[in-house]
PDB file of C-alpha atoms in Angstrom:
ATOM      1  CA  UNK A 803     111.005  47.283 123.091  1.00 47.00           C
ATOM      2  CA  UNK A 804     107.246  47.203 122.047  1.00 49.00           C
ATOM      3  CA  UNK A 805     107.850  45.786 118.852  1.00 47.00           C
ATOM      4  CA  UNK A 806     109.070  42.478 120.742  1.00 56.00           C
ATOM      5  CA  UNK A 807     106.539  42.516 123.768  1.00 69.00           C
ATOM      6  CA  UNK A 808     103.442  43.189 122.181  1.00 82.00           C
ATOM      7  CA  UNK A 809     103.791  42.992 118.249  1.00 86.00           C
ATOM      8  CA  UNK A 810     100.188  42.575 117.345  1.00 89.00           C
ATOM      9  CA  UNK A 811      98.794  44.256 119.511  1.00 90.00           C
ATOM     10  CA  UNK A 812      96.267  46.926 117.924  1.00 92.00           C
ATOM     11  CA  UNK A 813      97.241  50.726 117.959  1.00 93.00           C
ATOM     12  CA  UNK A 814      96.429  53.526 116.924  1.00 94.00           C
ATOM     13  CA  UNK A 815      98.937  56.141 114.241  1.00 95.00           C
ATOM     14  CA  UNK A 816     101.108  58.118 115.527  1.00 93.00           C
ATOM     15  CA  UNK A 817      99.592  60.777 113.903  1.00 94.00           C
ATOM     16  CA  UNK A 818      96.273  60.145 114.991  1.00 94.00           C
ATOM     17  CA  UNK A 819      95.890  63.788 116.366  1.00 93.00           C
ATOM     18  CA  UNK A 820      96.773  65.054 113.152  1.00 93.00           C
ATOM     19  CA  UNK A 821      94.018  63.111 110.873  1.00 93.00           C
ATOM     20  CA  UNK A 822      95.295  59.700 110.571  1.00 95.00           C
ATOM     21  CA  UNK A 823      92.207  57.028 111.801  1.00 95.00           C
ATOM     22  CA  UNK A 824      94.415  53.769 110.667  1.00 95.00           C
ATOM     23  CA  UNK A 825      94.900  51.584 113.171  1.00 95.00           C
ATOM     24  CA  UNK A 826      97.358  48.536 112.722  1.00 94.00           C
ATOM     25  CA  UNK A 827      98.862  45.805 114.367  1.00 93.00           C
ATOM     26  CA  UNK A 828     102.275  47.272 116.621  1.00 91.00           C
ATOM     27  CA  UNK A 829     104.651  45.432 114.151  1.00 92.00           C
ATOM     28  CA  UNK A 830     103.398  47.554 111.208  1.00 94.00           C
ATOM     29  CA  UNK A 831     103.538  50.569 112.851  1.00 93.00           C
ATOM     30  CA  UNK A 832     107.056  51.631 111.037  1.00 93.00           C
ATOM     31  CA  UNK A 833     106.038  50.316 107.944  1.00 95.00           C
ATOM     32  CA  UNK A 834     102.888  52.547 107.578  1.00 96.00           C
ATOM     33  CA  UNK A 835     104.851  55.406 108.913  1.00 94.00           C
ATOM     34  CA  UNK A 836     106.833  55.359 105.773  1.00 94.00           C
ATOM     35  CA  UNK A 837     104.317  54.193 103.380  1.00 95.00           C
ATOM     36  CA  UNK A 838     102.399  57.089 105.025  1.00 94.00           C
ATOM     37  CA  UNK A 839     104.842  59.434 105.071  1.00 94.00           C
ATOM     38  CA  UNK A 840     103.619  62.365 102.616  1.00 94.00           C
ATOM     39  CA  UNK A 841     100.076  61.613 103.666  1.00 94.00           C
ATOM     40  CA  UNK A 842     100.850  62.527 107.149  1.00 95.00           C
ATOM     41  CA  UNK A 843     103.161  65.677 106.072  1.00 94.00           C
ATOM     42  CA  UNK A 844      99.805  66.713 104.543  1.00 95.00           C
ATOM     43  CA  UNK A 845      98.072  66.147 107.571  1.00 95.00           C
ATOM     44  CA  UNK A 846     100.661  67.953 109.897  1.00 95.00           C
ATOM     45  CA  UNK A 847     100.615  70.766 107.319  1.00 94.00           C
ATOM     46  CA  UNK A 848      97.131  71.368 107.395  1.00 94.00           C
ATOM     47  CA  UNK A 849      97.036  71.125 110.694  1.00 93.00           C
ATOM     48  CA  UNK A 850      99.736  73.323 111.641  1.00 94.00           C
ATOM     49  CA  UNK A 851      97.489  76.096 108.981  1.00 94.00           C
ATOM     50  CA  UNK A 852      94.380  75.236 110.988  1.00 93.00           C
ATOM     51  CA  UNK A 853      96.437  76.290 114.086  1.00 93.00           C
ATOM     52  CA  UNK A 854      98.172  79.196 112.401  1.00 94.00           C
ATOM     53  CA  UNK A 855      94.275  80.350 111.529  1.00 93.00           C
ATOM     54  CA  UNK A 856      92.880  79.747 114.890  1.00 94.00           C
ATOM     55  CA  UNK A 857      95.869  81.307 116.246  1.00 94.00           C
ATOM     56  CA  UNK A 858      95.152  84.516 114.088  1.00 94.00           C
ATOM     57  CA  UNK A 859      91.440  84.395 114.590  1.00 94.00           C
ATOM     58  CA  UNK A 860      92.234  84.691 118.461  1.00 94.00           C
ATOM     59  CA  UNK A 861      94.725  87.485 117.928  1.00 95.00           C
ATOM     60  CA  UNK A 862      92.282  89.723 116.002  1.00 94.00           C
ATOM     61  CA  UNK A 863      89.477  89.194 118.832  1.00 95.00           C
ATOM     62  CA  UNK A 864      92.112  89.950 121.522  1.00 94.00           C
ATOM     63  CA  UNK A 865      92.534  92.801 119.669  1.00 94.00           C
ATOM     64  CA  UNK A 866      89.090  94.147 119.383  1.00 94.00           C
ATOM     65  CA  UNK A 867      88.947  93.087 123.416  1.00 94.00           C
ATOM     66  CA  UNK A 868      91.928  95.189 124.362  1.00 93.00           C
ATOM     67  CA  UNK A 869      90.433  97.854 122.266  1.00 94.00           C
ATOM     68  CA  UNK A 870      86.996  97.636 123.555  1.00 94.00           C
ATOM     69  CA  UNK A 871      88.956  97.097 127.308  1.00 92.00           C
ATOM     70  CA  UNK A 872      90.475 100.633 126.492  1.00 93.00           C
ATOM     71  CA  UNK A 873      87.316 102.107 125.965  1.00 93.00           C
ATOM     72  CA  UNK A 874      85.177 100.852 129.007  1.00 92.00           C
ATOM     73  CA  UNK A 875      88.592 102.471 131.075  1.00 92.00           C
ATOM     74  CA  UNK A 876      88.048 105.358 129.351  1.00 90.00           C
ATOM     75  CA  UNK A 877      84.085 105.767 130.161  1.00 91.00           C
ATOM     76  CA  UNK A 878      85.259 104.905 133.683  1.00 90.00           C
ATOM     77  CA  UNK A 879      87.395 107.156 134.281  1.00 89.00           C
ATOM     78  CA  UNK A 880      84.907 109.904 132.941  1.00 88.00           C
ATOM     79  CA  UNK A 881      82.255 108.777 135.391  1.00 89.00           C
ATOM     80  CA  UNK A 882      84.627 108.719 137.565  1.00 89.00           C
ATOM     81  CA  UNK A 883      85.901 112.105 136.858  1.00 88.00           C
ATOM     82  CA  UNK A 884      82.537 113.468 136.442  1.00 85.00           C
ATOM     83  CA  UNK A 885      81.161 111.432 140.241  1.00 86.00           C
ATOM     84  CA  UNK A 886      83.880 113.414 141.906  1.00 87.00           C
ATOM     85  CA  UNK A 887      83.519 116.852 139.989  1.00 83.00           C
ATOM     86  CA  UNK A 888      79.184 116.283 141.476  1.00 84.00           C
ATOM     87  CA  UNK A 889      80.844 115.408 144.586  1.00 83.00           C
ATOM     88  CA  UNK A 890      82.629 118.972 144.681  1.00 82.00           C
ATOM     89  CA  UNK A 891      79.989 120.717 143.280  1.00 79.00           C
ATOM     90  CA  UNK A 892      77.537 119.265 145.473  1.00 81.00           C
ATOM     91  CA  UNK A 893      80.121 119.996 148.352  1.00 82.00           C
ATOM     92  CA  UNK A 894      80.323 123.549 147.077  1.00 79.00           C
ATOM     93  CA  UNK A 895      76.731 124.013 147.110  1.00 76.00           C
ATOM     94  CA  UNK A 896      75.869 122.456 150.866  1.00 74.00           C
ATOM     95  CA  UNK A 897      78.605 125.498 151.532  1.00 77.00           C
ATOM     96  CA  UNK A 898      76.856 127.988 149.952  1.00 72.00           C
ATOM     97  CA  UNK A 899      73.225 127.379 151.739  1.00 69.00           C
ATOM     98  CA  UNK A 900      75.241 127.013 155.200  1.00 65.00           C
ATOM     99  CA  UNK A 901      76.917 130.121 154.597  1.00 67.00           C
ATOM    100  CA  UNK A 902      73.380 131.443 153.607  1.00 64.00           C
ATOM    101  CA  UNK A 903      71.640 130.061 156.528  1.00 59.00           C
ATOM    102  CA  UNK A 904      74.939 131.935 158.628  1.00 59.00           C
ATOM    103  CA  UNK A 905      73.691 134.862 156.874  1.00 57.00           C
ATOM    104  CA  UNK A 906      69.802 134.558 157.717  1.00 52.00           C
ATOM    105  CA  UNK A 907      70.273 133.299 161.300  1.00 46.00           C
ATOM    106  CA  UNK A 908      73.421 134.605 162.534  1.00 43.00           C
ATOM    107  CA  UNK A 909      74.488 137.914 161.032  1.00 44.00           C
ATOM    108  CA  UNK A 910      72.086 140.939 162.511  1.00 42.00           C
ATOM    109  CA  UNK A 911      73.061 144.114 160.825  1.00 41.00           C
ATOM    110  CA  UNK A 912      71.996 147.545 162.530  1.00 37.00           C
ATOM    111  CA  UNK A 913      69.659 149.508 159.764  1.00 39.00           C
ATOM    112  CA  UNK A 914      68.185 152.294 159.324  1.00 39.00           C
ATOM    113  CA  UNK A 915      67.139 155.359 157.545  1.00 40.00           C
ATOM    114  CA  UNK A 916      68.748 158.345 156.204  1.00 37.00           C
ATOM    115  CA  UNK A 917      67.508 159.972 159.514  1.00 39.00           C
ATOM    116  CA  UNK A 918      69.782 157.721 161.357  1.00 40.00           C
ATOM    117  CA  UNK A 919      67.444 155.318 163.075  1.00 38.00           C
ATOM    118  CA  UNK A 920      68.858 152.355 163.734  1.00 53.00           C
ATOM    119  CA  UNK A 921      66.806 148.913 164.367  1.00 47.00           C
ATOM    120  CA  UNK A 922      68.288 145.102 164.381  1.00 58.00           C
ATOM    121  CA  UNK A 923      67.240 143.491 160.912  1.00 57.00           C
ATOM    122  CA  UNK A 924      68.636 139.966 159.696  1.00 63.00           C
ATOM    123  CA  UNK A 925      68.593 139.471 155.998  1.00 63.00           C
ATOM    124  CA  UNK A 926      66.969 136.651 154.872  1.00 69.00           C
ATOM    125  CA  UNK A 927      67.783 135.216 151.355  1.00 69.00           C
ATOM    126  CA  UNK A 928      65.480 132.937 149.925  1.00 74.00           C
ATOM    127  CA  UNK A 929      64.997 130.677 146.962  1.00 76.00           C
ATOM    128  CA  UNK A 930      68.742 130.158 145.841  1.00 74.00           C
ATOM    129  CA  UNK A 931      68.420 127.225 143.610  1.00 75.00           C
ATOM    130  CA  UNK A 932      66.300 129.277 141.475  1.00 77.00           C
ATOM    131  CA  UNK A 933      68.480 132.400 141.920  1.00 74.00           C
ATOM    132  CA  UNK A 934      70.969 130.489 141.096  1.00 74.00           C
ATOM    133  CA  UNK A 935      69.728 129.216 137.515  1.00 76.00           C
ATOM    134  CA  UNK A 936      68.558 132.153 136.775  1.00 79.00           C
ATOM    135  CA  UNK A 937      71.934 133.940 137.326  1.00 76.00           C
ATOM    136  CA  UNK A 938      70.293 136.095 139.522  1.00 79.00           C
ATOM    137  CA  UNK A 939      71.876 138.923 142.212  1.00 81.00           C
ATOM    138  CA  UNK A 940      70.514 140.451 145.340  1.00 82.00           C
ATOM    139  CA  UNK A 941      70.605 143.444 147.339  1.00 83.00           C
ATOM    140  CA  UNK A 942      70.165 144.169 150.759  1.00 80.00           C
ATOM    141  CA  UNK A 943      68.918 147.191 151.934  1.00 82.00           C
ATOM    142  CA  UNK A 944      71.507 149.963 153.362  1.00 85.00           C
ATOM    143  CA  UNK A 945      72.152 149.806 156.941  1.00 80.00           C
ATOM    144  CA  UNK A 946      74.687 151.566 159.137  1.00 82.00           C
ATOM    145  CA  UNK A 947      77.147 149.777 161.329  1.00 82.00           C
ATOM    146  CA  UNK A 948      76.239 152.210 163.991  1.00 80.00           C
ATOM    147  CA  UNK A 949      74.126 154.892 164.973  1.00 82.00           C
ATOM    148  CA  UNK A 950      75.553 157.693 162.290  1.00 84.00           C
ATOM    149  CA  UNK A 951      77.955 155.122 161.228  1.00 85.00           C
ATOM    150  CA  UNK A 952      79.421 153.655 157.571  1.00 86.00           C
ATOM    151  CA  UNK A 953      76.301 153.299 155.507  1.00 87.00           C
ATOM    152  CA  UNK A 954      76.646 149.383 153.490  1.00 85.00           C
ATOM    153  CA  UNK A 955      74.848 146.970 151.811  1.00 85.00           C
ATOM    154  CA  UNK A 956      75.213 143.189 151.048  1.00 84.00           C
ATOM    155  CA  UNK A 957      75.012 142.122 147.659  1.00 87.00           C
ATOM    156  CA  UNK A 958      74.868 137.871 146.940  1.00 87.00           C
ATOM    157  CA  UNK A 959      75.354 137.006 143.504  1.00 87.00           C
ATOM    158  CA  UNK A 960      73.553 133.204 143.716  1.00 83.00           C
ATOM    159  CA  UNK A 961      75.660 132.034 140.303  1.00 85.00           C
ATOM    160  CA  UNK A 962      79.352 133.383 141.143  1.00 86.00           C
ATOM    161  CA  UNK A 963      80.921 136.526 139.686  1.00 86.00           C
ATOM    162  CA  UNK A 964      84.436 136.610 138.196  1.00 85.00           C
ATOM    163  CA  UNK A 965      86.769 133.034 138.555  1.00 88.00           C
ATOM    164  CA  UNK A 966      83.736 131.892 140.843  1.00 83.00           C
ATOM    165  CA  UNK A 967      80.859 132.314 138.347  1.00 85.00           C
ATOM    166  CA  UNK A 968      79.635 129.176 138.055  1.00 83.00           C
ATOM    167  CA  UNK A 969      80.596 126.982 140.942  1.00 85.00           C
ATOM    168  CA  UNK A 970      80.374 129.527 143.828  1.00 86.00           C
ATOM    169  CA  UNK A 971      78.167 131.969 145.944  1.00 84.00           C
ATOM    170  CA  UNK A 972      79.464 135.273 145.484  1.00 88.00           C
ATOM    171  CA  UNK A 973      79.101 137.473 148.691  1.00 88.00           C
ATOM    172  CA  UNK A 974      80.032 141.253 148.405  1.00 89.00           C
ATOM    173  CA  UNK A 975      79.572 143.956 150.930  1.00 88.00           C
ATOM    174  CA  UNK A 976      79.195 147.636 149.311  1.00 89.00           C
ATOM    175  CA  UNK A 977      80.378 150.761 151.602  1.00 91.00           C
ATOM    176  CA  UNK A 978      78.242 153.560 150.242  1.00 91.00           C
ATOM    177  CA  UNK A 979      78.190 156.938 150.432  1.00 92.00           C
ATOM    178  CA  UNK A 980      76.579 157.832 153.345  1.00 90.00           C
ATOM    179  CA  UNK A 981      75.189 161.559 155.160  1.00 90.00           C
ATOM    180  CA  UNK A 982      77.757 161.134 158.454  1.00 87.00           C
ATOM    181  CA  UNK A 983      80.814 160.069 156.077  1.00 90.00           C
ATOM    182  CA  UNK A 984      82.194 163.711 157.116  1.00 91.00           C
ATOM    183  CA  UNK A 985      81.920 162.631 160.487  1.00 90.00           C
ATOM    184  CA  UNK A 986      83.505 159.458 160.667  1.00 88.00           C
ATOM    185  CA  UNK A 987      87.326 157.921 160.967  1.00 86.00           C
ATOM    186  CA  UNK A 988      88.827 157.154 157.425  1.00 80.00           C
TER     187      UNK A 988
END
């Protein structure tokens, strides 16, 4: 159809997007095609290797982004991991001082001496951050739970003891031998 409506007018090849810069009158278009012919297999070839490089080029740094992808989810999830085991221990440790405070402001134990005086004392525990790295323990001193009652004592291990060591407040309470034990219930 061209060939009669427009035959000399200027084009460009056919395989201008492979190489070829020739441009020609419409009616010679065929005529350079197949004068052309290995020329422009050349082209296409080289082309189509050109592709096949870029092609592998892109593959290989797909590669090293999928890779590198794999590792920034992997340091993700370990921050993430790590946020929420802070986020527990932190948790566990805003327990521990409340429980302490309970023990400082709200628990009054009845003490006294081996005589059997009894007076209201509240134990006071102090410093448990420190306590705490240091692994240190604490005693209270005996009291009675009555007037010639069960002689006890509190013991707070600030660092855990046993499956707790570590991440929680160990609280113990010691029944002791006391000089009314003949007296009492058992």
């Amino acid at each position: 159809f061209y060939l009669f409506c427009a035959p000399l007018e200027m084009i460009q090849c056919e395989y201008h997007n492979v190489g070829c810069e020739i441009r020609m009158a419409r009616k010679d278009q065929e005529e350079h095609k197949r004068d052309k012919m290995d020329s422009h297999l050349m082209m296409v070839t080289q082309k189509l290797l050109s592709t096949q490089d870029q092609l592998m080029s892109t593959q290989d740094q797909l590669t090293q982004m999928s890779k590198q992808n794999e590792m920034y989810k992997s340091q993700i999830d370990s921050l993430i991991v790590s946020s929420q085991a802070e986020n527990y221990h932190m948790k566990i440790i805003s327990e521990s001082r409340h429980a302490i405070d309970l023990v400082a402001r709200d628990i009054i134990f009845k003490s006294g001496d081996l005589d059997g005086q009894v007076c209201p004392v509240v134990i006071k525990m102090t410093e448990l951050d420190k306590k705490k790295m240091d692994s240190a323990e604490w005693y209270s001193k005996p009291f009675y739970t009555h007037k010639k009652g069960y002689k006890m004592c509190l013991n707070v291990d600030a660092a855990g003891n046993g499956i707790g060591k570590g991440t929680h407040l160990s609280v113990f309470l010691y029944l002791m031998k006391g000089p009314h034990d003949d007296e009492l219930r058992w």
